[in-house]
CSV table of C-alpha atoms and ligand atoms in Angstrom, one decimal:
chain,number,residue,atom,x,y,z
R,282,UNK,CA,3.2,61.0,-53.2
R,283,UNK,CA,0.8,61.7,-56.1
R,284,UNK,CA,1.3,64.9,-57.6
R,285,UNK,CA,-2.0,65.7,-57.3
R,286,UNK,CA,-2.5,65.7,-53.9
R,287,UNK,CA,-1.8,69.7,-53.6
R,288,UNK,CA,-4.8,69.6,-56.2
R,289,UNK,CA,-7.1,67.3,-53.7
R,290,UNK,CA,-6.0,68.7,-50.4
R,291,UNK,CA,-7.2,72.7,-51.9
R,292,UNK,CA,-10.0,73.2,-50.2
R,293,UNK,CA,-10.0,76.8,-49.1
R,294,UNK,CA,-11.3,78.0,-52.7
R,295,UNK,CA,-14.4,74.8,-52.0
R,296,UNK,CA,-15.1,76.3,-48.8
R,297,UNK,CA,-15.2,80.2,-49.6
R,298,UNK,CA,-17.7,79.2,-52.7
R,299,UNK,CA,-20.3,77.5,-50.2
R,300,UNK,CA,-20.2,80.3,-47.9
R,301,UNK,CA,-21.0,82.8,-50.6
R,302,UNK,CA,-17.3,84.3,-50.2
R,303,UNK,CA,-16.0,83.7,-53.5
R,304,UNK,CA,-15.4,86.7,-55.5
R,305,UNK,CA,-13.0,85.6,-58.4
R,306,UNK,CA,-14.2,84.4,-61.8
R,307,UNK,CA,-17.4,86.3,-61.9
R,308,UNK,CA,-19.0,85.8,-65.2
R,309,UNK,CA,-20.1,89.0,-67.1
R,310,UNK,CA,-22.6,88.7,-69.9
R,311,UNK,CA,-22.3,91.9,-71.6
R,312,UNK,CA,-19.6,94.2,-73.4
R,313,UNK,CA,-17.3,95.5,-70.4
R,314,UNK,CA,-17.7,99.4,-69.2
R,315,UNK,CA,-18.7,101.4,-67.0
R,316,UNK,CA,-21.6,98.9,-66.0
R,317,UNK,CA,-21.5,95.0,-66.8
R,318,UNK,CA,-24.0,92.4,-66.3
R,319,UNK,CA,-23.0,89.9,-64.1
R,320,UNK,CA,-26.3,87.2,-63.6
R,321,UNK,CA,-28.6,89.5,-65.2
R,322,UNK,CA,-27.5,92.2,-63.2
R,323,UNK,CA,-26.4,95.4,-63.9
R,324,UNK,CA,-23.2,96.4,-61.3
R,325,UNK,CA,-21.3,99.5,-62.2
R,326,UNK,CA,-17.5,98.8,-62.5
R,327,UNK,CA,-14.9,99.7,-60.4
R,328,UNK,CA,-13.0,96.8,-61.2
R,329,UNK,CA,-12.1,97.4,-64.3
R,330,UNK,CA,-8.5,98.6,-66.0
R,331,UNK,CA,-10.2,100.3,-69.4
R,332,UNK,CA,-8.9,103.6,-68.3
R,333,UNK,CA,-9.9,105.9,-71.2
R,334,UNK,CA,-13.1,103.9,-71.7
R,335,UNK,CA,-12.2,102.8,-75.2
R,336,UNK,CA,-13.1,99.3,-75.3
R,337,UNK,CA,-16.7,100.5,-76.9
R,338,UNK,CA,-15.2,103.3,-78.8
R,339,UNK,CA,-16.6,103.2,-82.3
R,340,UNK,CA,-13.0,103.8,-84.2
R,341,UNK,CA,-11.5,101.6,-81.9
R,342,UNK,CA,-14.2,98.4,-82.9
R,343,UNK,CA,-13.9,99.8,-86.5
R,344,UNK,CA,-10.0,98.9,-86.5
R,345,UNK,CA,-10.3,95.5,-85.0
R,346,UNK,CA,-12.7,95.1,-87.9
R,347,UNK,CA,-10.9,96.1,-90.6
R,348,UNK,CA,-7.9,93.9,-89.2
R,349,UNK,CA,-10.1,91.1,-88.8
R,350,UNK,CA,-11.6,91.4,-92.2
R,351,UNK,CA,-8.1,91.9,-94.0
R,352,UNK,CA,-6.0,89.5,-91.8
R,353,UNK,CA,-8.3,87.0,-90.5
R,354,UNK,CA,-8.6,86.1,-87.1
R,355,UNK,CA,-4.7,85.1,-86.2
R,356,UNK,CA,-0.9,85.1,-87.4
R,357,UNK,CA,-0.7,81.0,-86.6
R,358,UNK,CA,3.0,81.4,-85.6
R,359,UNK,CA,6.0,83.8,-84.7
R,360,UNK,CA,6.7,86.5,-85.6
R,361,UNK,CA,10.1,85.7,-86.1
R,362,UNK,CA,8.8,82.9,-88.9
R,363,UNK,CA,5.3,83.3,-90.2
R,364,UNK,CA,3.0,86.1,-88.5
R,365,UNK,CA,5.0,89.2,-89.0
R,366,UNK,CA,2.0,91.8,-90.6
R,367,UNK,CA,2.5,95.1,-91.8
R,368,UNK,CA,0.1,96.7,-89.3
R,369,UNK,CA,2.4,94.9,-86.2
R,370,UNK,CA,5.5,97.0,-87.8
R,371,UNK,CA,3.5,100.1,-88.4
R,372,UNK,CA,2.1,100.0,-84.7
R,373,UNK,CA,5.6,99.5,-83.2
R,374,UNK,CA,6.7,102.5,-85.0
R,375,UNK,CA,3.9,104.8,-84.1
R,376,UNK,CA,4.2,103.4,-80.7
R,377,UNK,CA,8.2,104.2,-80.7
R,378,UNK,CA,7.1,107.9,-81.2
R,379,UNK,CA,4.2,108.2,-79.0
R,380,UNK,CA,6.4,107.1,-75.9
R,381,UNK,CA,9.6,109.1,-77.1
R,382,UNK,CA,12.0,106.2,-78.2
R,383,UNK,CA,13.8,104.9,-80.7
R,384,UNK,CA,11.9,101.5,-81.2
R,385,UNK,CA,9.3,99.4,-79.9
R,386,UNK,CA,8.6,95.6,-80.2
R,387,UNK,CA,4.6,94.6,-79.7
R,388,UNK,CA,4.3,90.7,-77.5
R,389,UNK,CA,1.0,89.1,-77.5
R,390,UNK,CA,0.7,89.7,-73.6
R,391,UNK,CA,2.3,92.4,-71.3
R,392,UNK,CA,3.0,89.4,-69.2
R,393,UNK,CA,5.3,88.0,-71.8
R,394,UNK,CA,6.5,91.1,-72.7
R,395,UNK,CA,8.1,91.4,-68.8
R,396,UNK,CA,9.3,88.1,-69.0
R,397,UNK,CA,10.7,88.2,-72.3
R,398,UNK,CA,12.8,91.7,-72.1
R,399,UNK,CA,13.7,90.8,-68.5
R,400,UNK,CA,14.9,87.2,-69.4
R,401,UNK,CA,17.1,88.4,-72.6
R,402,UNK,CA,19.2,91.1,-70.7
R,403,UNK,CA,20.1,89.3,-67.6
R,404,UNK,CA,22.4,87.1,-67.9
R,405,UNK,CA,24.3,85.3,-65.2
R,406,UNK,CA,26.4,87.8,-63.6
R,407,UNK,CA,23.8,90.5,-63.9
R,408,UNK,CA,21.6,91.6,-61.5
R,409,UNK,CA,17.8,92.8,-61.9
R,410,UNK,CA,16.9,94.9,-59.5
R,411,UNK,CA,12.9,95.5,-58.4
R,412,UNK,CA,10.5,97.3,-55.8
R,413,UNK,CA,8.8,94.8,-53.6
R,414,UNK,CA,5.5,95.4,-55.0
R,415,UNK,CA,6.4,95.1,-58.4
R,416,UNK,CA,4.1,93.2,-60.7
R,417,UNK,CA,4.1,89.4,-61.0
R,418,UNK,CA,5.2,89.4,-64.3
R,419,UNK,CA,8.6,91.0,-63.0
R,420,UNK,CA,9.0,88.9,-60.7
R,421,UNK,CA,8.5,86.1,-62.7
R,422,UNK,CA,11.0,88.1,-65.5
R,423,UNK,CA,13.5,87.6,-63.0
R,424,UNK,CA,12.9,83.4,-62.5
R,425,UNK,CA,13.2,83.1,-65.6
R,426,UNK,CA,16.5,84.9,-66.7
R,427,UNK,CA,19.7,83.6,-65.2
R,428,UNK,CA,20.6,87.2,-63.4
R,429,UNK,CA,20.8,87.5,-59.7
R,430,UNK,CA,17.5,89.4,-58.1
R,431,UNK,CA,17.9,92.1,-55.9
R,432,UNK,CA,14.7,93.3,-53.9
R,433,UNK,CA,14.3,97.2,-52.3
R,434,UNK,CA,11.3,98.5,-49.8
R,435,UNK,CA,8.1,100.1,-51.8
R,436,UNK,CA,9.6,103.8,-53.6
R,437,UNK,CA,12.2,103.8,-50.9
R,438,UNK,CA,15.2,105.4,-53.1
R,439,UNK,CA,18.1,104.8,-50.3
R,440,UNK,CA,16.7,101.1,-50.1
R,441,UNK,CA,17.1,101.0,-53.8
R,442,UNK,CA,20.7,102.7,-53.3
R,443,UNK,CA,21.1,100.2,-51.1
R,444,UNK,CA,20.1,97.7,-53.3
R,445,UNK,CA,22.3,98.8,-56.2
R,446,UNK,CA,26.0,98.4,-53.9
R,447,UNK,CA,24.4,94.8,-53.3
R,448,UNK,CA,24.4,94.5,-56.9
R,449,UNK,CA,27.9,96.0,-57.8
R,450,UNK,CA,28.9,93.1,-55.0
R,451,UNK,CA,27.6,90.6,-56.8
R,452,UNK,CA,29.0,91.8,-60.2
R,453,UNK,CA,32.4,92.3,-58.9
R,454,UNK,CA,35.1,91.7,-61.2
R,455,UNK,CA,32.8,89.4,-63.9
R,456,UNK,CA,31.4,92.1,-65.5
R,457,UNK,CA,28.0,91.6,-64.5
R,458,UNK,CA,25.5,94.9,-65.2
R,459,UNK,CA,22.1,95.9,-63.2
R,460,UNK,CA,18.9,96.6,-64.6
R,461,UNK,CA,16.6,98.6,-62.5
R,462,UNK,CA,12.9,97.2,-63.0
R,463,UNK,CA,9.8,99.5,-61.4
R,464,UNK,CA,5.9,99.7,-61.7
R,465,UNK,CA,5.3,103.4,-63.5
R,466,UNK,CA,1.7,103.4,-61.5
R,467,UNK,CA,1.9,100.6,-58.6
R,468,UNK,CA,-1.8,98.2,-59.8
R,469,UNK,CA,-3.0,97.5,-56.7
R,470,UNK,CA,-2.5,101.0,-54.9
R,471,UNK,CA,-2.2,103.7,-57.4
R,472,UNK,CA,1.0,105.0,-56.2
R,473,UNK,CA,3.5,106.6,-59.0
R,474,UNK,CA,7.4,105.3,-58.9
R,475,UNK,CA,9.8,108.5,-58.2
R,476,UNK,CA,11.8,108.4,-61.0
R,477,UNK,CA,12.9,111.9,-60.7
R,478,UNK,CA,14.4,110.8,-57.5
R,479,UNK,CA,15.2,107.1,-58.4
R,480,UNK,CA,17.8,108.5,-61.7
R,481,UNK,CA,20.4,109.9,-60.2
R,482,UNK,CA,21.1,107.0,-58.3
R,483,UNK,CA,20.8,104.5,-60.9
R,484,UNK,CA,23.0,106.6,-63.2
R,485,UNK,CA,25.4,106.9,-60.1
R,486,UNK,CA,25.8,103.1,-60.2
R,487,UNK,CA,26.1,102.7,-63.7
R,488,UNK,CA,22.8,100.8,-63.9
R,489,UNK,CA,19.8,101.0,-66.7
R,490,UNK,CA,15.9,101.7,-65.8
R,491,UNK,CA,13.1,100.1,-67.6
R,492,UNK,CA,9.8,101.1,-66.0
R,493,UNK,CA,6.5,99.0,-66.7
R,494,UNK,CA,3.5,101.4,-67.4
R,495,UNK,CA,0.6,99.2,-67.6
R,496,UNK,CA,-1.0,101.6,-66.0
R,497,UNK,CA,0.3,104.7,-66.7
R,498,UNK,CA,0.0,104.4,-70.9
R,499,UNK,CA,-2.9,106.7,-71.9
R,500,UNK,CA,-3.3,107.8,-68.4
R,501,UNK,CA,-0.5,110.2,-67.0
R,502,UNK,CA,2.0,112.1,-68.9
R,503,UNK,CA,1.2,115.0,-70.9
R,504,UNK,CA,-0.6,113.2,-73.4
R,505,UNK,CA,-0.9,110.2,-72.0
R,506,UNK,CA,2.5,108.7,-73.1
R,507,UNK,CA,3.1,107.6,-69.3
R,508,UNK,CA,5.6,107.8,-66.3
R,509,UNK,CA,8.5,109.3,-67.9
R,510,UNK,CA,7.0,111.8,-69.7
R,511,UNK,CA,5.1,112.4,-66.6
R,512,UNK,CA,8.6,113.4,-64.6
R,513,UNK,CA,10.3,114.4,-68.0
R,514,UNK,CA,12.7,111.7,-68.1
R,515,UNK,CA,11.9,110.2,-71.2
R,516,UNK,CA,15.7,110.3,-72.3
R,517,UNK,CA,16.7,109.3,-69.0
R,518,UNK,CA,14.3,105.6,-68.9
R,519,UNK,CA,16.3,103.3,-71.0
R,520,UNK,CA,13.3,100.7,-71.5
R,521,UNK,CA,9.2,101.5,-71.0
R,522,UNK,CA,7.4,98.5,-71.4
R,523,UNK,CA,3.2,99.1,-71.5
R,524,UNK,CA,0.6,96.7,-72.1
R,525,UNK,CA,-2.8,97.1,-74.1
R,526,UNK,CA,-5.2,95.1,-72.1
R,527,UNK,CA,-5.4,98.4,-70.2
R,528,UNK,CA,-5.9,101.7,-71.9
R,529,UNK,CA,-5.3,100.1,-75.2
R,530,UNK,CA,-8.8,98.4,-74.5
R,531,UNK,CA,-6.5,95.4,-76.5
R,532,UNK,CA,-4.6,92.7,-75.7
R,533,UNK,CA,-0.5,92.5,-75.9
R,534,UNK,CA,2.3,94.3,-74.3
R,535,UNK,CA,5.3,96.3,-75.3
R,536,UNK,CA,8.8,97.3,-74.9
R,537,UNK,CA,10.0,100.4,-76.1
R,538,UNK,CA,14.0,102.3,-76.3
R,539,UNK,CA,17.4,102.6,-78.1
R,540,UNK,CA,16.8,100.5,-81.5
R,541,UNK,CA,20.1,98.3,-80.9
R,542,UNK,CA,18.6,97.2,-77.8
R,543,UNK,CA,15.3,96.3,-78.6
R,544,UNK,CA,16.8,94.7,-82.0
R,545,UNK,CA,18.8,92.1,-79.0
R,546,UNK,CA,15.6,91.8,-77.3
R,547,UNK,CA,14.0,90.6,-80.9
R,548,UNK,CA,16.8,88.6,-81.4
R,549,UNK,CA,16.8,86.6,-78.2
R,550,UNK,CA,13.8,86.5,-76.2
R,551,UNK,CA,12.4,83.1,-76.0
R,552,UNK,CA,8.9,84.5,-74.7
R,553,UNK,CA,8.7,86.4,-77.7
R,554,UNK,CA,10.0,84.5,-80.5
R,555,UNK,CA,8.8,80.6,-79.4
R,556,UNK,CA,5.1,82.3,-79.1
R,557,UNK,CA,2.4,83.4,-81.7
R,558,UNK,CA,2.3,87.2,-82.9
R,559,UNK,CA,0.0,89.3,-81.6
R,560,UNK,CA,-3.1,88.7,-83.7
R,561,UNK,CA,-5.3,90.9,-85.7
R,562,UNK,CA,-7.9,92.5,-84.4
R,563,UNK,CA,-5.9,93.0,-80.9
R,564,UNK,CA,-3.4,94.8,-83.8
R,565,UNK,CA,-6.4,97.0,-85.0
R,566,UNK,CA,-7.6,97.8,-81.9
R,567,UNK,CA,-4.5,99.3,-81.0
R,568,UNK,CA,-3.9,101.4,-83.6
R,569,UNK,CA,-7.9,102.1,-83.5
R,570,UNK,CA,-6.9,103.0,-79.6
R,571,UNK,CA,-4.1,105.5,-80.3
R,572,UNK,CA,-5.6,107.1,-82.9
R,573,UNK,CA,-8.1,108.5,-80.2
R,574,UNK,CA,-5.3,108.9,-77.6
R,575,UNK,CA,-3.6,111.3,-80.0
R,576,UNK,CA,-7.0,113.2,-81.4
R,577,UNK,CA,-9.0,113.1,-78.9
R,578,UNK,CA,-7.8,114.2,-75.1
R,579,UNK,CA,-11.1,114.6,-73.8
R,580,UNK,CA,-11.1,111.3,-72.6
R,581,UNK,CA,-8.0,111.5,-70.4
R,582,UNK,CA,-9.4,114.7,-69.1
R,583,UNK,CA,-12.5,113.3,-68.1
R,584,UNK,CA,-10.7,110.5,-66.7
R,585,UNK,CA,-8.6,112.7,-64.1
R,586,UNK,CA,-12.1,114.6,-63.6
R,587,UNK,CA,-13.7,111.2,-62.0
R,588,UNK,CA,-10.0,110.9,-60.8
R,589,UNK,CA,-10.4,113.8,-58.7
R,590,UNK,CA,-14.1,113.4,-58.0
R,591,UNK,CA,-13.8,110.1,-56.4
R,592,UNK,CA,-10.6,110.5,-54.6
R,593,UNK,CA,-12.1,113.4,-52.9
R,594,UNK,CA,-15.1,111.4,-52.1
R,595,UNK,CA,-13.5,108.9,-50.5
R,596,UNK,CA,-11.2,110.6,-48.6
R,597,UNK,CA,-14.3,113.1,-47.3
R,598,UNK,CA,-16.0,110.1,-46.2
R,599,UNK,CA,-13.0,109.2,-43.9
R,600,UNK,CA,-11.9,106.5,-46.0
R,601,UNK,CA,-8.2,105.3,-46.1
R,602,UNK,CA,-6.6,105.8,-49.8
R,603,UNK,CA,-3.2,104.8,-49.0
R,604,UNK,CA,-0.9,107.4,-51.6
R,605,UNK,CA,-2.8,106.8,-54.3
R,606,UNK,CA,-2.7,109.7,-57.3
R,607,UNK,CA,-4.4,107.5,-60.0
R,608,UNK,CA,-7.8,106.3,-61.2
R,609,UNK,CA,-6.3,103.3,-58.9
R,610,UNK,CA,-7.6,103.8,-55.8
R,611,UNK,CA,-7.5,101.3,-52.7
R,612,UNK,CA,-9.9,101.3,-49.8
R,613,UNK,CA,-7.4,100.0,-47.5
R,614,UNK,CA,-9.8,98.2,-44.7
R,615,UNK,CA,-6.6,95.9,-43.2
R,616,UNK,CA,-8.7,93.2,-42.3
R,617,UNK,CA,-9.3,90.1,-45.1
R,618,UNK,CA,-12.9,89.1,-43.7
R,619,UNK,CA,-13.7,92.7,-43.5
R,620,UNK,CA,-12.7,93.0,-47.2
R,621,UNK,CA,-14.3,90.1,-48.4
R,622,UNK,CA,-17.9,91.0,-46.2
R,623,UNK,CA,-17.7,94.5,-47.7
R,624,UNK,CA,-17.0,93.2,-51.3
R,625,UNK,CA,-20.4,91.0,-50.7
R,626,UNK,CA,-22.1,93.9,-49.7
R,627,UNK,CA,-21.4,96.3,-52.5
R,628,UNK,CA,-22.2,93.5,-55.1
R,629,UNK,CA,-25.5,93.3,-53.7
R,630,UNK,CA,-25.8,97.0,-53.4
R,631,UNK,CA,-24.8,97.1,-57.8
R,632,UNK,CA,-21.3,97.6,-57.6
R,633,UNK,CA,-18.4,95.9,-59.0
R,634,UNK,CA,-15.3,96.3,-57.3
R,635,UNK,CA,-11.9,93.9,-56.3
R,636,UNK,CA,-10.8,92.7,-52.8
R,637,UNK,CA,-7.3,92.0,-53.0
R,638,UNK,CA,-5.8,90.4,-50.5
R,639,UNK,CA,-1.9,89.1,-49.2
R,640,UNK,CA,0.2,88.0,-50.6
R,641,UNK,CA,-0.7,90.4,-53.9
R,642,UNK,CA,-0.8,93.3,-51.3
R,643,UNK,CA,1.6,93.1,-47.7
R,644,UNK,CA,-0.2,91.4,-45.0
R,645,UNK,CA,-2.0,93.5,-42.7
R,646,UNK,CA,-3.1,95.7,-45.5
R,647,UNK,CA,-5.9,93.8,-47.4
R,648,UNK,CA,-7.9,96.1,-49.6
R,649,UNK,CA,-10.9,96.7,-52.2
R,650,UNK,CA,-9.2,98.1,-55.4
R,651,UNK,CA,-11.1,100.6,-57.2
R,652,UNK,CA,-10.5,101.9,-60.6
R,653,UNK,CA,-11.8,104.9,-63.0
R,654,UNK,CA,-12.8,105.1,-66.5
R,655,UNK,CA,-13.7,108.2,-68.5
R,656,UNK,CA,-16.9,106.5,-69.1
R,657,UNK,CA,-18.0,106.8,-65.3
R,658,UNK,CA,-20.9,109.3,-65.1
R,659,UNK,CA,-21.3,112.1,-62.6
R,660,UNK,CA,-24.5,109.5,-61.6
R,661,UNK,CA,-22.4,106.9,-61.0
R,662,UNK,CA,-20.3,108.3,-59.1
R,663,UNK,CA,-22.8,109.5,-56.4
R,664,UNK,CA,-24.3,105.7,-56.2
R,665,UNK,CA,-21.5,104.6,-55.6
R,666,UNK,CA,-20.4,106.8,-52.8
R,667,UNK,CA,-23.4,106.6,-51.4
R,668,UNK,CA,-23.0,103.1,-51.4
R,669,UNK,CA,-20.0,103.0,-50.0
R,670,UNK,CA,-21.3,105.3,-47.0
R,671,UNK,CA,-23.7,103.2,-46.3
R,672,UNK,CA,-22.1,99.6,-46.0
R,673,UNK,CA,-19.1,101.9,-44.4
R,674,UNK,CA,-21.4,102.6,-41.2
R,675,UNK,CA,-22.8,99.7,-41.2
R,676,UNK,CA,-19.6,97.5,-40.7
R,677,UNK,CA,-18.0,100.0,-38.6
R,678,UNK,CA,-15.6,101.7,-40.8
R,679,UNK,CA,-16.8,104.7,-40.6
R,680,UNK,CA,-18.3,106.1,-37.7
R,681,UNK,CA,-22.3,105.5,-37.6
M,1365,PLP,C1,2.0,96.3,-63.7
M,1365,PLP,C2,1.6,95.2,-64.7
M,1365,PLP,N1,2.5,94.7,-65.5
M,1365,PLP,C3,2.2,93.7,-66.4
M,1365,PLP,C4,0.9,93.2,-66.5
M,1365,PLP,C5,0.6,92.1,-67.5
M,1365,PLP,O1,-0.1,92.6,-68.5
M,1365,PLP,P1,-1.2,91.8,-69.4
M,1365,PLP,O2,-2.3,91.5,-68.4
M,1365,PLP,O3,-1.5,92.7,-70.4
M,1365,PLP,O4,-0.5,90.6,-69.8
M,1365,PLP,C6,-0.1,93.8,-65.7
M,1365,PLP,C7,-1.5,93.3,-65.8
M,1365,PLP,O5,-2.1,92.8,-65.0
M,1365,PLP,C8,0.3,94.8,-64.7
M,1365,PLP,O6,-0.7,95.2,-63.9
């Protein structure tokens, strides 16, 4: 059989492009906010993750500029050989005490950040331990370190109890540990991981928590400093791993805890030390990005206002929002055509928004992800309500 033929027999992506169903890969033409222009028109996006707005913030461009101008345009190697800068160690230090650890180490992806941490501490009598809807990159964390994988239901803390005796099982007499691995703020529903109630049983089994805030960095927490701050477990979390494609309005990832063990994870993460440092201007952006995050809360607070605002909305208009909390918030329809004719229709009413369907969210619940930014204005808010009102009715989600 040619190898190939999975290539050649892939139709179903040929045959939702004719019909005009085809909503991946759109091509925007302009710097991304609240609004984009995607062929020549202007949509307002929902679909974005720039949470505090700050791809567009002045000091934020100004510190990818300086880095670009000082550094050039990329490291050309590890970090481990040739790209360490100065600005990568002063960023991991800064970032250490924003989230309340020890140490930090910066990846060029979050992605690789997730599959390097994961792949360095399981070994093969350990187990890694995650939520069914945790990201892909934890999943893929787990493929690629030699541990054992042990899956629990969505937040369900006596699944995860249950869970953790599977993994005591499997480490039984070889000395094998666990390593608890959660979503801080779930991507495609918005819902926040109980760590308050999660701890006790992990400590009770003598395992360690690392909890991946891609999406809670900048957003939740007292000062944005995410999910562990938001419960005040910071001392409790032994890992928090964040990206900055998100409210970084960067590119790279992170993981952050007790120095010894993020000085292992340096030491012998394949991801991170057979791949290129993060480069320059992603480096400056950063730094440009928690600069703001530290001097200027306005920003988080008017992203919980749109938050609120459009939560409210919603949920007045009789739409289903699962047990979402965050500026993530799902329009759970259930049906996949549904989701894709109501994605069509919002596009060509000027709004930008996700469908998401199996197997990134369980069947039966296919959705349109939304998402906030503290750029939204009170204007675009009500268009897009409205909007959503109107192609509601008309498709029969909400009553006419
Ligand atoms: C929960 C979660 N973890 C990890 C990642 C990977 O991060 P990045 O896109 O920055 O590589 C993402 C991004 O999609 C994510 O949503």
């Amino acid at each position: 059989m040619d190898i190939f033929q999975k290539a050649l027999d892939f139709t179903e992506v040929r045959v939702a492009r004719e019909s005009g169903y085809y909503p991946y890969f759109r091509v925007i033409e302009s710097e991304s906010d609240s609004k984009v222009l995607v062929d020549g028109r202007e949509l307002i996006m929902l679909g974005s993750n720039n949470y505090l707005g700050l791809t567009t913030h002045p000091h934020v461009r100004e510190r990818a500029a300086e880095a670009l101008a000082k550094y050039g345009t990329s490291c050309t190697g590890s970090r481990l050989l040739n790209g360490n800068l100065d600005i990568h160690e002063e960023f991991e230090g800064r970032l250490a005490r924003f989230v309340g650890k020890e140490a930090a180490l910066v990846f060029s992806t979050g992605f690789g950040a997730n599959l390097g941490t994961i792949s360095a501490l399981a070994s093969r009598h350990d187990t890694v331990v995650i939520d069914k809807d945790d990201h892909a990159s934890i999943y893929d964390g787990c493929k690629l370190s030699y541990g054992k994988v042990e899956r629990f239901e969505h937040n369900d803390v006596e699944s995860l109890r249950a869970a953790l005796e599977r993994s005591s099982n499997n480490s039984n007499g070889n000395g094998g540990g666990a390593l608890v691995v959660v979503d801080g703020i779930f991507s495609m529903e918005g819902d926040i991981a109980p760590l308050d109630r999660m701890l006790p049983v992990i400590r009770e089994h003598g395992a360690r928590l690392m909890v991946d805030d891609a999406h809670a960095s900048g957003v939740i927490g007292p000062k944005g400093e995410g999910t562990s701050a938001h419960f005040g477990v910071t001392d409790q979390v032994d890992l928090i791993m964040g990206t900055f494609s998100k409210s970084f309005a960067s590119l790279g990832g992170f993981i952050a805890g007790d120095a010894v063990v993020i000085d292992y994870v340096k030491h012998s993460s394949r991801p991170f030390i057979f791949s290129a440092a993060m480069a320059p201007p992603s480096v400056g952006a950063c730094l440009g990005a928690l600069d703001v995050m530290e001097s200027e809360p306005q920003h988080r607070q008017r992203l919980w206002e749109v938050t609120r605002r459009m939560q409210a909305g919603y949920r007045e208009l009789g739409f289903d929002t699962g047990t979402s909390e965050t500026p993530v918030i799902p329009i759970i329809l259930g049906d996949e055509m549904l989701v894709f004719e109501f994605w069509r229709r919002l596009a060509e009413e000027g709004v930008f928004v996700n469908p998401v369907r199996p197997p990134a969210v369980p069947a039966g619940r296919a959705l349109l992800r939304t998402s906030y930014m503290a750029t939204h204005t009170d204007a675009q808010m009500e268009f897009v309500l409205e909007a959503f009102a109107k192609i509601g009715r008309e498709l029969g989600v909400l009553p006419a």
